Amino acid sequence: MSPIAADMDAVNAVIRRQLHSEVPLVNQIAEYIISAGGKRLRPVLVLLMARACGYAGDKHHELAAVIEFIHTATLLHDDVVDESSLRRGRQTANALFGNAASVLVGDFLYSRAFQMMVAVDNARVMQIVADATNVIAEGEVLQLLNMHNPDVSEENYLQVIRSKTAKLFEAAAQLGVLIAGADDAATEAAIEAAGEYGRSLGTAFQLIDDVLDYSGNASDIGKNVGDDLREGKPTLPLIYLMSHGTPEQRELVRSCIENGDEQHFDEILAAITTSGALDYTRQEAEKAAQRAAAAITGLPNSQFKDSLLQLSVFAVDRNH
């Protein structure tokens, strides 16, 4: 991130300015969730991709903030749906302020993002962000349908990832390219390549998050280990175990997913570890990261391209 340090400072200034509301509770909750930090990966993608394409202006700061607001809105809503109590090592906004306030401030962040996007006055930008927001909402509903369902297939689960997580990575990368170039055939090819980079990077990140939910620790990952099991989420390690485990292990997984049973977490963890489920999930994440790196081979060499390639490595080699 060092090559875009000044850009990130500018994005943070935009975020602070655009968070302002005449309603004190909006300011309080929005400030709480934004100040929790996080990796800011999605706005970073906008900035790095724009600079990697030679952009020298500053409109990418607004677009990076738009992407961060949309992401933050999804976090607020996610935590309410999942009844989560911990994110980024702190109490979730819903645990602190209540579900109703969290949902409504999430709505504020969505609508503020669209106000900012319209101000950029670029129809293609609006199309990409609007489409992404709609697909993310579909992904949320798909995930809801999969909750407590032990028969979710690997392909069905990967579709949820592509919709719910990878789509915003894809949009962020595409916006960076779009703001950097004119609407010509070469730019269209670059936008598609950037989309593939973002989709694959987002998939790798989510799959490693799945691994960390069973192998990380709460202080590193900033949430409670075993949350996925408690919420009845059939993530890839569990789906793999359902296909490759012993009959006893499959029955245990089925019961735990159906009932959101974290009391058997240690047994599930042992089964996941010995079955190779975590190794398999990590390998799939590595394949996705390699696809991301391959997608941007056409970018000219620069420190920004180097950072994008480093991100694809970090996506897999991390403990948080």
Steps between C-alpha positions, in 0.01 A plus 500: 500500500797736534483620135147629562545636853415856393197374307377309806532815712288681242240220500479508880441876480216443251352234729505732800343784302228287343408324825356820641128503575272736687379196696739432792438124515594465134830676569563290810443158343663583167806636678513192724500252215733697269750574777526127576742497209531172315725440204316745269571254219221604269589870486865396469407310184342810348811706574760244393322407179451865402865583562616179328312623191680834514226712655626831636175663617310482827148377412603152609496626860123550485448161336715326759290658775180390320623140501594520868156639593325219313722244670438654841124497441516128420695439823237678707222296341701174509563526871130549568403202284774281652439627854875558527646660810865553398662652192853634457564422865221728625133470579287513188283807448185293547630367832571856614220706344233241416379334181262773386759777517760285321268416212390860456853641509596233247226643280645848552843381384353335190307812405797728570715279275249546219491877552879508465494271199251721316723801569781330305265527199612190311226265378732198483612557858137506610427183303788307657418606856124455463544153349748403772270617778212298356710184461627537857142517624420182304805336654378590847167333427673194352707469815185530711344214303813291560500554876451176693501304173760220511435403136645817343731407213846644448385676181200650676723626779751651255211682333419660836863610532502645148183695572539599863874563530685493168257729316603812692870416447419468130319834490780676691766379256286591199432851629875561529553413134188683386592828665850477350406459133273599217216277380678310224554134412833483682343639816215247477751215492684654796172539694420132443852396609467716811166337573657154481778617734246632751271195482788259550661706775169529686444125470847430639438734794168339588637146480786590734245661733326160497828334598569754774157443655628154592873559538549864606463658839258773599765764570649458150183471293299755702194282542402191694651180367223255409248771411426332166406176673290680762311678222440174313706612198614214277835644390748312278685311777169356621380427146824313432464302823144409405636346177821340629447429870396178670127428539529603865670827409240577232220439747667728756546779242141462384370531854721799582404692183131427545502608863774767501671287762839635611519270802666240278745752353807311624378177340419676175839672503682169551302342215561795267872493576553125459282476186706756308206741473706803603780404261250462218341837572840667514596340167183635340586844640849472351353414158276806520795720598700367204208583267502854642871543433467359147217742419721809531804382305403753231543798731821699448768437760480741794512508878118499493487179297754353743266588787207333323709185457606515866132524598430171322773338713379666821147375431619147575800550731332675792369424847243783526 
